[in-house]
Amino acid sequence: MIVKWWVTAFQLTELFVSSLVHLSYGFYLFSTAVAGDVSQSVSNWIFKPKFEGNKEIKSSNDLPPIVLVHGIFGFGKGRLGGLSYFAGAEKKDDRVLVPDLGSLTSIYDRARGLFYYLKGGQVDYGEEHSKACGHSQFGRVYEQGHYPEWDEDHPIHFVGHSAGAQVVRVLHQMLADKAFTGYENTSENWILSITSLSGALNGTTRTYFDGMQPEDEKSLMPVSLLQLCRIGVIVYEWLDIPWMKDYYNFGFDHFSMTWRKVGIRGLLDYLLGNAGPFASGDWILPDLTIQGSIKLNRHLRTFLQTYYFSYATKHTTKVTGFAVPCGIRGIHPLLFIRVLQMSQWRHPQDVSPPYKGYRDEDWWDNDGALNTISMTHPRLPVEHPSCLVIKDSDCQPLQPGIWYYKIIEGDHILFVVNRERAGVQFDLIYDSIFERCRKHVLRKTTTLPNQVPPE
């Protein structure tokens, strides 16, 4: 009885500390964005910068855009004031797009939104999916697509961080399946390359520490970090304070959770789990469980004409066969506790393993948010072609249809939000990504009989 009491006390203490750290960091980012915008407004009012007119719109003859897709709790250009999710990496190339896809919406909903962000028009989530999940079929309207000429002759490079990598893979499959009404000509060849940066390709055991039930990919533990997150998000969406949602948006506008639409009774329904994204499972966390990722991956292919690259991160090392954190230095406070917990992960004995051949030790190496085994390449339920890269010269010339991957020492957010944390590694990583997209990834053309190939 005493042991059980101590375990409960420890769990509540860990929940309190984790909640405090996450809330403090979120408040820090939000307040920094507001302060930065206020400072910029005052500066503009004092110095009155000259109006430069509209910038020239890029033509279809320009280089194909590189699209940076954020992960969970992330944000695109235009959110959080002047802050950059990718820590300014978008400035390294003249043709980079950073869409805002909602920080907690599901992989499916994000993929649909990403398509219309590029092509333009009103986001269509599909009638069947919308009815099943209890939200509107239609969402945000993009009067002008950010790359309306996008097609097989004008393909795109995608770079996805964390869950953003899975968003791009799901979009890729949708293009191949011609899943967008009114766009019957889509194909897998609309995407030239996919780069996964600490990508959630096979799920993560962190979801279980945060509150997802190991028994399935939808249920939440009654007392957990995710329960607190769920309540906070519901209240935030219900209050619907315009200036706050302009700064940060969880992405659930298509659920119409505001007080104007549902009133007090609707709020109670959401809090009790009777309605909304958390009731239907149409949000990001179920997609990041191992079971949820396997469910997604069953329908996702690696295409023979697309180039794939992956950077897997880890902040653990092996000591006498066991994984332990590399140390306190260099790891973000948000991730320290989770690195330690994930390196000691044990799947509950009374719950069936998520797949045949599962071993706890395969999932011990991690970066505080994702397991390293999950980030290298798609493995579950079927392993896709892959190649571990030690030296870049070893894999030249690059071949499509193969996941080239590197393993890098670092935590999950080393290459986002704060550029100074990564130091010189930041430039090395993003310079290599952009250089590869511009110089080494080329769509191979088929030479017809009696046709002289181009020099």
CSV table of C-alpha atoms in Angstrom, one decimal:
chain,number,residue,atom,x,y,z
A,1,MET,CA,0.0,0.0,0.0
A,2,ILE,CA,2.8,2.4,0.9
A,3,VAL,CA,4.7,1.5,-2.3
A,4,LYS,CA,1.5,2.3,-4.4
A,5,TRP,CA,1.1,5.6,-2.6
A,6,TRP,CA,4.7,6.6,-3.4
A,7,VAL,CA,4.3,5.6,-7.0
A,8,THR,CA,1.2,7.8,-7.3
A,9,ALA,CA,2.9,10.7,-5.5
A,10,PHE,CA,5.9,10.4,-7.9
A,11,GLN,CA,3.6,10.3,-11.0
A,12,LEU,CA,1.7,13.4,-9.8
A,13,THR,CA,4.9,15.2,-9.1
A,14,GLU,CA,6.2,14.4,-12.6
A,15,LEU,CA,2.9,15.5,-14.1
A,16,PHE,CA,3.1,18.8,-12.2
A,17,VAL,CA,6.7,19.5,-13.3
A,18,SER,CA,6.1,18.5,-16.9
A,19,SER,CA,3.0,20.7,-17.1
A,20,LEU,CA,4.8,23.6,-15.5
A,21,VAL,CA,7.7,23.4,-17.9
A,22,HIS,CA,5.5,23.0,-21.0
A,23,LEU,CA,3.2,25.9,-19.9
A,24,SER,CA,6.2,28.1,-19.1
A,25,TYR,CA,7.8,27.5,-22.4
A,26,GLY,CA,4.6,28.1,-24.3
A,27,PHE,CA,4.0,31.4,-22.5
A,28,TYR,CA,7.6,32.4,-23.2
A,29,LEU,CA,7.2,31.9,-26.9
A,30,PHE,CA,3.8,33.6,-27.0
A,31,SER,CA,5.0,36.6,-25.0
A,32,THR,CA,8.2,36.9,-27.1
A,33,ALA,CA,6.1,37.0,-30.2
A,34,VAL,CA,3.8,39.7,-28.8
A,35,ALA,CA,6.7,41.8,-27.5
A,36,GLY,CA,8.5,41.5,-30.9
A,37,ASP,CA,5.5,42.6,-32.8
A,38,VAL,CA,4.9,45.6,-30.4
A,39,SER,CA,8.5,46.6,-30.7
A,40,GLN,CA,8.3,46.4,-34.5
A,41,SER,CA,5.1,48.4,-34.7
A,42,VAL,CA,6.6,51.2,-32.5
A,43,SER,CA,9.8,51.2,-34.7
A,44,ASN,CA,7.7,51.5,-37.9
A,45,TRP,CA,5.6,54.3,-36.4
A,46,ILE,CA,8.7,56.3,-35.4
A,47,PHE,CA,10.8,55.7,-38.5
A,48,LYS,CA,8.0,55.3,-41.0
A,49,PRO,CA,9.6,53.0,-43.6
A,50,LYS,CA,9.0,53.8,-47.2
A,51,PHE,CA,6.4,51.7,-49.0
A,52,GLU,CA,8.1,49.5,-51.5
A,53,GLY,CA,5.0,48.3,-53.3
A,54,ASN,CA,4.0,44.7,-54.0
A,55,LYS,CA,6.9,42.3,-54.4
A,56,GLU,CA,7.2,40.6,-57.8
A,57,ILE,CA,5.3,37.3,-57.9
A,58,LYS,CA,7.5,34.3,-58.8
A,59,SER,CA,6.7,32.8,-62.2
A,60,SER,CA,6.4,29.1,-63.0
A,61,ASN,CA,9.8,29.3,-64.6
A,62,ASP,CA,11.5,29.8,-61.3
A,63,LEU,CA,13.0,27.0,-59.2
A,64,PRO,CA,10.5,24.6,-57.7
A,65,PRO,CA,9.6,25.7,-54.1
A,66,ILE,CA,11.0,24.0,-51.1
A,67,VAL,CA,8.1,23.6,-48.6
A,68,LEU,CA,8.9,23.4,-44.9
A,69,VAL,CA,6.2,21.6,-42.9
A,70,HIS,CA,6.1,22.0,-39.2
A,71,GLY,CA,5.4,19.3,-36.6
A,72,ILE,CA,3.2,19.0,-33.5
A,73,PHE,CA,2.6,22.3,-31.6
A,74,GLY,CA,4.3,24.0,-34.6
A,75,PHE,CA,3.3,27.0,-36.6
A,76,GLY,CA,3.9,28.4,-40.1
A,77,LYS,CA,4.7,31.9,-41.4
A,78,GLY,CA,2.4,34.5,-40.1
A,79,ARG,CA,1.8,32.9,-36.7
A,80,LEU,CA,3.5,34.0,-33.4
A,81,GLY,CA,4.5,37.3,-35.0
A,82,GLY,CA,8.0,37.3,-36.4
A,83,LEU,CA,9.1,34.0,-34.8
A,84,SER,CA,10.1,31.3,-37.2
A,85,TYR,CA,9.4,27.6,-36.4
A,86,PHE,CA,12.4,26.7,-38.6
A,87,ALA,CA,14.6,29.3,-36.9
A,88,GLY,CA,15.1,31.3,-40.1
A,89,ALA,CA,16.2,28.4,-42.3
A,90,GLU,CA,13.7,29.6,-44.9
A,91,LYS,CA,15.9,32.6,-45.6
A,92,LYS,CA,18.6,30.3,-46.9
A,93,ASP,CA,16.8,29.9,-50.3
A,94,ASP,CA,14.9,32.3,-52.5
A,95,ARG,CA,12.0,29.9,-53.0
A,96,VAL,CA,10.8,28.5,-49.7
A,97,LEU,CA,7.3,28.3,-48.4
A,98,VAL,CA,6.3,27.7,-44.7
A,99,PRO,CA,2.6,26.9,-44.4
A,100,ASP,CA,0.6,27.1,-41.2
A,101,LEU,CA,-1.4,23.8,-40.8
A,102,GLY,CA,-2.7,23.9,-37.3
A,103,SER,CA,-0.6,22.7,-34.4
A,104,LEU,CA,-2.8,19.8,-33.2
A,105,THR,CA,-5.0,18.7,-36.1
A,106,SER,CA,-4.7,15.2,-37.5
A,107,ILE,CA,-2.2,14.1,-40.1
A,108,TYR,CA,-5.1,13.6,-42.6
A,109,ASP,CA,-6.6,17.1,-42.0
A,110,ARG,CA,-3.2,18.7,-42.3
A,111,ALA,CA,-2.4,16.9,-45.6
A,112,ARG,CA,-5.7,18.1,-47.0
A,113,GLY,CA,-5.0,21.7,-45.9
A,114,LEU,CA,-1.5,21.6,-47.3
A,115,PHE,CA,-2.8,20.7,-50.8
A,116,TYR,CA,-5.1,23.7,-50.9
A,117,TYR,CA,-2.5,26.0,-49.4
A,118,LEU,CA,-0.4,25.3,-52.5
A,119,LYS,CA,-3.1,25.0,-55.2
A,120,GLY,CA,-5.6,27.5,-53.8
A,121,GLY,CA,-9.3,27.2,-53.1
A,122,GLN,CA,-11.4,26.1,-50.1
A,123,VAL,CA,-10.0,23.2,-48.1
A,124,ASP,CA,-12.2,20.1,-48.7
A,125,TYR,CA,-11.8,17.4,-46.0
A,126,GLY,CA,-14.0,15.0,-47.9
A,127,GLU,CA,-17.6,14.2,-47.1
A,128,GLU,CA,-17.1,10.7,-45.7
A,129,HIS,CA,-14.2,11.7,-43.4
A,130,SER,CA,-16.0,14.9,-42.2
A,131,LYS,CA,-19.2,13.0,-41.2
A,132,ALA,CA,-17.3,10.3,-39.4
A,133,CYS,CA,-15.3,12.9,-37.4
A,134,GLY,CA,-18.1,15.3,-36.8
A,135,HIS,CA,-16.7,18.5,-38.4
A,136,SER,CA,-17.5,20.6,-41.4
A,137,GLN,CA,-16.5,19.3,-44.8
A,138,PHE,CA,-15.0,22.6,-45.8
A,139,GLY,CA,-12.5,24.8,-44.1
A,140,ARG,CA,-10.1,27.7,-44.8
A,141,VAL,CA,-10.3,29.5,-48.1
A,142,TYR,CA,-7.0,30.3,-50.0
A,143,GLU,CA,-8.0,33.0,-52.5
A,144,GLN,CA,-4.6,32.6,-54.1
A,145,GLY,CA,-2.6,29.4,-53.9
A,146,HIS,CA,1.0,29.8,-53.0
A,147,TYR,CA,2.1,27.6,-56.0
A,148,PRO,CA,-1.0,27.2,-58.2
A,149,GLU,CA,1.0,25.9,-61.1
A,150,TRP,CA,1.9,22.8,-59.1
A,151,ASP,CA,1.6,19.7,-61.2
A,152,GLU,CA,3.8,16.9,-62.6
A,153,ASP,CA,5.8,19.3,-64.7
A,154,HIS,CA,6.3,21.6,-61.8
A,155,PRO,CA,7.0,19.3,-58.8
A,156,ILE,CA,7.9,20.4,-55.3
A,157,HIS,CA,10.5,19.5,-52.7
A,158,PHE,CA,9.1,18.9,-49.2
A,159,VAL,CA,11.0,19.1,-45.8
A,160,GLY,CA,8.9,17.9,-42.8
A,161,HIS,CA,10.0,18.1,-39.2
A,162,SER,CA,8.6,15.6,-36.7
A,163,ALA,CA,4.9,14.9,-37.6
A,164,GLY,CA,5.3,17.1,-40.6
A,165,ALA,CA,7.1,14.3,-42.4
A,166,GLN,CA,4.1,12.0,-42.1
A,167,VAL,CA,1.8,14.9,-43.3
A,168,VAL,CA,3.9,15.0,-46.5
A,169,ARG,CA,3.8,11.2,-46.9
A,170,VAL,CA,0.0,11.2,-46.5
A,171,LEU,CA,-0.4,14.0,-49.0
A,172,HIS,CA,1.9,12.1,-51.4
A,173,GLN,CA,-0.4,9.1,-51.3
A,174,MET,CA,-3.4,11.3,-51.8
A,175,LEU,CA,-1.9,12.7,-54.9
A,176,ALA,CA,-1.2,9.2,-56.2
A,177,ASP,CA,-4.7,8.1,-55.4
A,178,LYS,CA,-6.3,11.2,-57.0
A,179,ALA,CA,-8.1,12.0,-53.8
A,180,PHE,CA,-8.9,15.6,-54.5
A,181,THR,CA,-12.2,16.4,-56.1
A,182,GLY,CA,-11.8,18.5,-59.3
A,183,TYR,CA,-8.1,17.5,-59.6
A,184,GLU,CA,-8.2,14.2,-61.5
A,185,ASN,CA,-4.7,14.7,-62.9
A,186,THR,CA,-2.7,14.5,-59.6
A,187,SER,CA,0.0,11.8,-59.3
A,188,GLU,CA,2.9,10.8,-57.2
A,189,ASN,CA,5.2,12.7,-59.6
A,190,TRP,CA,4.0,16.0,-58.2
A,191,ILE,CA,6.5,15.6,-55.5
A,192,LEU,CA,10.2,15.5,-56.4
A,193,SER,CA,11.7,14.8,-53.0
A,194,ILE,CA,10.8,14.4,-49.3
A,195,THR,CA,13.2,15.1,-46.5
A,196,SER,CA,12.3,14.0,-43.0
A,197,LEU,CA,13.9,16.0,-40.2
A,198,SER,CA,13.5,14.1,-36.9
A,199,GLY,CA,10.4,12.6,-38.6
A,200,ALA,CA,7.6,10.7,-36.9
A,201,LEU,CA,7.6,7.9,-39.5
A,202,ASN,CA,6.7,5.0,-37.2
A,203,GLY,CA,5.2,6.5,-34.1
A,204,THR,CA,6.7,7.1,-30.7
A,205,THR,CA,6.5,5.7,-27.2
A,206,ARG,CA,6.4,9.2,-25.8
A,207,THR,CA,2.7,9.3,-26.5
A,208,TYR,CA,2.2,6.7,-23.8
A,209,PHE,CA,4.1,8.7,-21.2
A,210,ASP,CA,2.1,11.8,-22.1
A,211,GLY,CA,-1.2,10.0,-21.6
A,212,MET,CA,-2.2,7.8,-24.6
A,213,GLN,CA,-3.5,4.4,-23.6
A,214,PRO,CA,-1.2,1.6,-24.9
A,215,GLU,CA,-4.3,-0.5,-25.4
A,216,ASP,CA,-5.4,1.5,-28.5
A,217,GLU,CA,-4.5,4.6,-30.4
A,218,LYS,CA,-7.4,6.9,-29.2
A,219,SER,CA,-8.0,6.7,-25.4
A,220,LEU,CA,-6.4,9.0,-22.9
A,221,MET,CA,-5.4,8.2,-19.3
A,222,PRO,CA,-7.7,10.0,-16.8
A,223,VAL,CA,-4.8,11.9,-15.2
A,224,SER,CA,-2.1,12.9,-17.7
A,225,LEU,CA,-0.3,15.7,-19.5
A,226,LEU,CA,-2.5,15.2,-22.5
A,227,GLN,CA,-5.7,15.5,-20.4
A,228,LEU,CA,-4.6,18.9,-19.2
A,229,CYS,CA,-3.7,19.8,-22.8
A,230,ARG,CA,-7.1,18.6,-24.0
A,231,ILE,CA,-8.9,20.8,-21.5
A,232,GLY,CA,-6.7,23.8,-22.2
A,233,VAL,CA,-7.3,23.5,-26.0
A,234,ILE,CA,-11.0,23.1,-25.6
A,235,VAL,CA,-11.3,26.3,-23.5
A,236,TYR,CA,-8.9,28.2,-25.8
A,237,GLU,CA,-11.0,27.2,-28.9
A,238,TRP,CA,-14.3,27.9,-27.1
A,239,LEU,CA,-13.3,31.4,-25.9
A,240,ASP,CA,-12.4,32.2,-29.5
A,241,ILE,CA,-10.4,35.4,-28.8
A,242,PRO,CA,-9.5,36.8,-32.3
A,243,TRP,CA,-6.2,38.4,-31.5
A,244,MET,CA,-4.9,35.3,-29.6
A,245,LYS,CA,-6.0,32.9,-32.4
A,246,ASP,CA,-4.2,35.2,-34.9
A,247,TYR,CA,-1.0,34.6,-33.0
A,248,TYR,CA,-1.5,30.9,-32.4
A,249,ASN,CA,-4.1,28.5,-33.7
A,250,PHE,CA,-4.5,24.8,-32.8
A,251,GLY,CA,-6.3,24.3,-36.2
A,252,PHE,CA,-9.7,23.2,-35.1
A,253,ASP,CA,-11.8,25.9,-36.8
A,254,HIS,CA,-13.6,23.3,-38.9
A,255,PHE,CA,-15.0,21.8,-35.7
A,256,SER,CA,-16.8,25.1,-34.8
A,257,MET,CA,-16.1,24.8,-31.1
A,258,THR,CA,-16.6,28.5,-30.3
A,259,TRP,CA,-19.0,29.9,-27.6
A,260,ARG,CA,-21.0,31.6,-30.3
A,261,LYS,CA,-21.8,28.3,-32.0
A,262,VAL,CA,-22.2,25.8,-29.1
A,263,GLY,CA,-22.8,27.8,-26.0
A,264,ILE,CA,-22.2,26.5,-22.4
A,265,ARG,CA,-23.8,23.1,-23.2
A,266,GLY,CA,-21.5,22.6,-26.0
A,267,LEU,CA,-18.5,23.4,-23.8
A,268,LEU,CA,-19.6,20.8,-21.3
A,269,ASP,CA,-20.0,18.2,-24.1
A,270,TYR,CA,-16.4,18.8,-25.3
A,271,LEU,CA,-15.0,18.7,-21.7
A,272,LEU,CA,-16.9,15.5,-21.0
A,273,GLY,CA,-15.6,13.9,-24.2
A,274,ASN,CA,-18.9,13.6,-26.0
A,275,ALA,CA,-18.0,15.7,-29.0
A,276,GLY,CA,-15.1,17.4,-30.8
A,277,PRO,CA,-11.7,16.2,-32.2
A,278,PHE,CA,-10.7,14.5,-28.9
A,279,ALA,CA,-13.9,12.4,-28.9
A,280,SER,CA,-13.6,11.3,-32.5
A,281,GLY,CA,-9.8,10.8,-32.4
A,282,ASP,CA,-9.4,13.3,-35.3
A,283,TRP,CA,-6.3,15.0,-33.8
A,284,ILE,CA,-2.6,14.5,-34.0
A,285,LEU,CA,-1.7,12.4,-31.0
A,286,PRO,CA,-3.6,9.2,-32.0
A,287,ASP,CA,-1.6,9.3,-35.3
A,288,LEU,CA,1.7,9.4,-33.3
A,289,THR,CA,1.2,6.2,-31.3
A,290,ILE,CA,2.9,3.1,-32.7
A,291,GLN,CA,-0.5,1.6,-33.4
A,292,GLY,CA,-1.8,4.7,-35.1
A,293,SER,CA,1.3,5.0,-37.2
A,294,ILE,CA,1.0,1.4,-38.4
A,295,LYS,CA,-2.6,2.1,-39.3
A,296,LEU,CA,-1.4,5.1,-41.4
A,297,ASN,CA,1.6,3.3,-42.9
A,298,ARG,CA,-0.5,0.4,-44.3
A,299,HIS,CA,-1.7,2.7,-47.0
A,300,LEU,CA,1.5,4.7,-47.7
A,301,ARG,CA,4.0,3.8,-50.4
A,302,THR,CA,7.6,4.8,-51.2
A,303,PHE,CA,7.4,5.8,-54.9
A,304,LEU,CA,10.1,4.9,-57.4
A,305,GLN,CA,10.4,8.4,-58.9
A,306,THR,CA,10.7,10.3,-55.7
A,307,TYR,CA,13.9,11.0,-53.7
A,308,TYR,CA,13.8,10.4,-49.9
A,309,PHE,CA,16.1,11.6,-47.2
A,310,SER,CA,16.0,11.3,-43.4
A,311,TYR,CA,17.8,12.8,-40.5
A,312,ALA,CA,17.2,10.8,-37.3
A,313,THR,CA,18.2,12.4,-34.0
A,314,LYS,CA,19.1,10.8,-30.6
A,315,HIS,CA,20.3,12.0,-27.3
A,316,THR,CA,21.0,8.7,-25.7
A,317,THR,CA,24.0,6.3,-25.6
A,318,LYS,CA,24.4,2.7,-24.7
A,319,VAL,CA,26.1,1.6,-21.4
A,320,THR,CA,26.4,-2.1,-20.8
A,321,GLY,CA,23.5,-2.8,-23.2
A,322,PHE,CA,21.2,-0.1,-21.8
A,323,ALA,CA,20.3,3.3,-23.2
A,324,VAL,CA,20.9,6.3,-21.0
A,325,PRO,CA,20.8,10.0,-21.7
A,326,CYS,CA,24.0,11.5,-23.1
A,327,GLY,CA,23.9,14.1,-20.3
A,328,ILE,CA,22.1,17.2,-19.1
A,329,ARG,CA,24.1,19.7,-21.2
A,330,GLY,CA,22.7,20.4,-24.6
A,331,ILE,CA,19.2,19.0,-24.0
A,332,HIS,CA,16.2,21.3,-23.9
A,333,PRO,CA,14.3,21.4,-20.5
A,334,LEU,CA,11.1,20.4,-22.3
A,335,LEU,CA,12.7,17.1,-23.3
A,336,PHE,CA,15.0,16.0,-20.4
A,337,ILE,CA,12.5,14.0,-18.4
A,338,ARG,CA,11.1,12.3,-21.5
A,339,VAL,CA,14.6,11.3,-22.7
A,340,LEU,CA,15.2,9.5,-19.4
A,341,GLN,CA,11.7,7.9,-19.4
A,342,MET,CA,11.8,6.8,-23.0
A,343,SER,CA,15.2,5.2,-22.6
A,344,GLN,CA,13.7,3.0,-19.9
A,345,TRP,CA,10.5,2.2,-21.8
A,346,ARG,CA,8.8,-1.1,-21.0
A,347,HIS,CA,5.6,-2.2,-22.9
A,348,PRO,CA,2.9,-3.2,-20.5
A,349,GLN,CA,2.9,-7.0,-20.1
A,350,ASP,CA,-0.9,-7.2,-20.0
A,351,VAL,CA,-1.2,-5.4,-23.4
A,352,SER,CA,-0.5,-7.1,-26.7
A,353,PRO,CA,2.6,-5.8,-28.4
A,354,PRO,CA,1.9,-3.4,-31.3
A,355,TYR,CA,3.5,-5.7,-33.9
A,356,LYS,CA,5.1,-9.1,-34.4
A,357,GLY,CA,8.7,-9.2,-33.3
A,358,TYR,CA,8.4,-6.1,-31.1
A,359,ARG,CA,11.3,-5.6,-28.5
A,360,ASP,CA,11.5,-2.8,-25.9
A,361,GLU,CA,15.2,-2.3,-26.4
A,362,ASP,CA,14.7,-1.4,-30.1
A,363,TRP,CA,12.8,1.7,-28.9
A,364,TRP,CA,15.2,2.9,-26.2
A,365,ASP,CA,17.3,5.3,-28.2
A,366,ASN,CA,15.4,8.6,-28.5
A,367,ASP,CA,15.7,12.4,-28.8
A,368,GLY,CA,13.1,13.3,-26.1
A,369,ALA,CA,10.1,13.2,-28.3
A,370,LEU,CA,10.6,10.4,-30.9
A,371,ASN,CA,12.4,7.1,-30.8
A,372,THR,CA,15.4,6.9,-33.2
A,373,ILE,CA,14.2,3.7,-34.7
A,374,SER,CA,11.1,5.5,-35.8
A,375,MET,CA,12.9,8.4,-37.5
A,376,THR,CA,15.3,6.6,-39.9
A,377,HIS,CA,12.7,5.3,-42.5
A,378,PRO,CA,9.3,3.7,-42.7
A,379,ARG,CA,9.6,0.3,-41.0
A,380,LEU,CA,6.1,-0.7,-39.9
A,381,PRO,CA,4.2,-2.7,-40.8
A,382,VAL,CA,6.5,-3.2,-43.8
A,383,GLU,CA,10.1,-2.0,-44.1
A,384,HIS,CA,10.8,0.3,-47.0
A,385,PRO,CA,14.1,0.3,-49.0
A,386,SER,CA,16.7,2.2,-47.1
A,387,CYS,CA,20.4,3.1,-46.9
A,388,LEU,CA,22.4,4.3,-43.9
A,389,VAL,CA,24.6,7.2,-45.0
A,390,ILE,CA,28.0,7.6,-43.3
A,391,LYS,CA,29.6,9.8,-46.0
A,392,ASP,CA,27.6,11.7,-48.6
A,393,SER,CA,30.0,10.5,-51.3
A,394,ASP,CA,29.1,6.9,-50.6
A,395,CYS,CA,25.6,7.3,-52.0
A,396,GLN,CA,26.3,9.3,-55.1
A,397,PRO,CA,24.7,9.4,-57.5
A,398,LEU,CA,21.4,9.4,-55.6
A,399,GLN,CA,18.7,7.0,-56.6
A,400,PRO,CA,15.0,7.6,-56.2
A,401,GLY,CA,12.8,5.2,-54.3
A,402,ILE,CA,15.3,4.7,-51.4
A,403,TRP,CA,15.3,6.2,-48.0
A,404,TYR,CA,18.8,7.6,-47.4
A,405,TYR,CA,19.2,8.3,-43.7
A,406,LYS,CA,21.7,9.7,-41.2
A,407,ILE,CA,21.8,9.5,-37.4
A,408,ILE,CA,22.7,12.7,-35.7
A,409,GLU,CA,23.3,13.4,-32.0
A,410,GLY,CA,20.8,16.0,-30.7
A,411,ASP,CA,17.4,16.4,-29.2
A,412,HIS,CA,14.1,16.7,-31.1
A,413,ILE,CA,14.0,20.5,-31.4
A,414,LEU,CA,17.7,21.1,-32.0
A,415,PHE,CA,17.1,22.3,-35.6
A,416,VAL,CA,13.9,24.4,-35.0
A,417,VAL,CA,12.8,27.6,-33.1
A,418,ASN,CA,16.2,28.5,-31.7
A,419,ARG,CA,19.1,28.7,-34.2
A,420,GLU,CA,21.8,29.3,-31.6
A,421,ARG,CA,21.2,26.0,-29.8
A,422,ALA,CA,22.4,24.0,-32.9
A,423,GLY,CA,25.3,26.3,-33.6
A,424,VAL,CA,27.3,25.4,-36.7
A,425,GLN,CA,25.2,22.2,-37.1
A,426,PHE,CA,22.2,24.2,-38.0
A,427,ASP,CA,23.8,25.6,-41.1
A,428,LEU,CA,25.4,22.3,-42.0
A,429,ILE,CA,22.1,20.5,-42.0
A,430,TYR,CA,19.9,23.1,-43.8
A,431,ASP,CA,22.7,23.9,-46.3
A,432,SER,CA,23.0,20.3,-47.2
A,433,ILE,CA,19.2,19.9,-47.6
A,434,PHE,CA,18.8,23.0,-49.8
A,435,GLU,CA,21.9,22.2,-51.9
A,436,ARG,CA,20.7,18.6,-52.4
A,437,CYS,CA,17.3,19.9,-53.6
A,438,ARG,CA,18.8,22.3,-56.0
A,439,LYS,CA,21.8,20.4,-57.4
A,440,HIS,CA,21.5,16.7,-56.8
A,441,VAL,CA,17.8,15.8,-57.0
A,442,LEU,CA,16.7,15.7,-60.6
A,443,ARG,CA,13.7,14.0,-62.3
A,444,LYS,CA,15.1,11.4,-64.7
A,445,THR,CA,13.5,11.5,-68.1
A,446,THR,CA,13.0,8.4,-70.3
A,447,THR,CA,14.9,8.4,-73.6
A,448,LEU,CA,12.7,7.2,-76.4
A,449,PRO,CA,14.1,4.9,-79.2
A,450,ASN,CA,16.1,6.8,-81.8
A,451,GLN,CA,16.2,9.9,-79.5
A,452,VAL,CA,19.5,11.4,-78.6
A,453,PRO,CA,19.7,11.9,-74.8
A,454,PRO,CA,20.4,15.5,-73.6
A,455,GLU,CA,23.9,16.3,-72.8
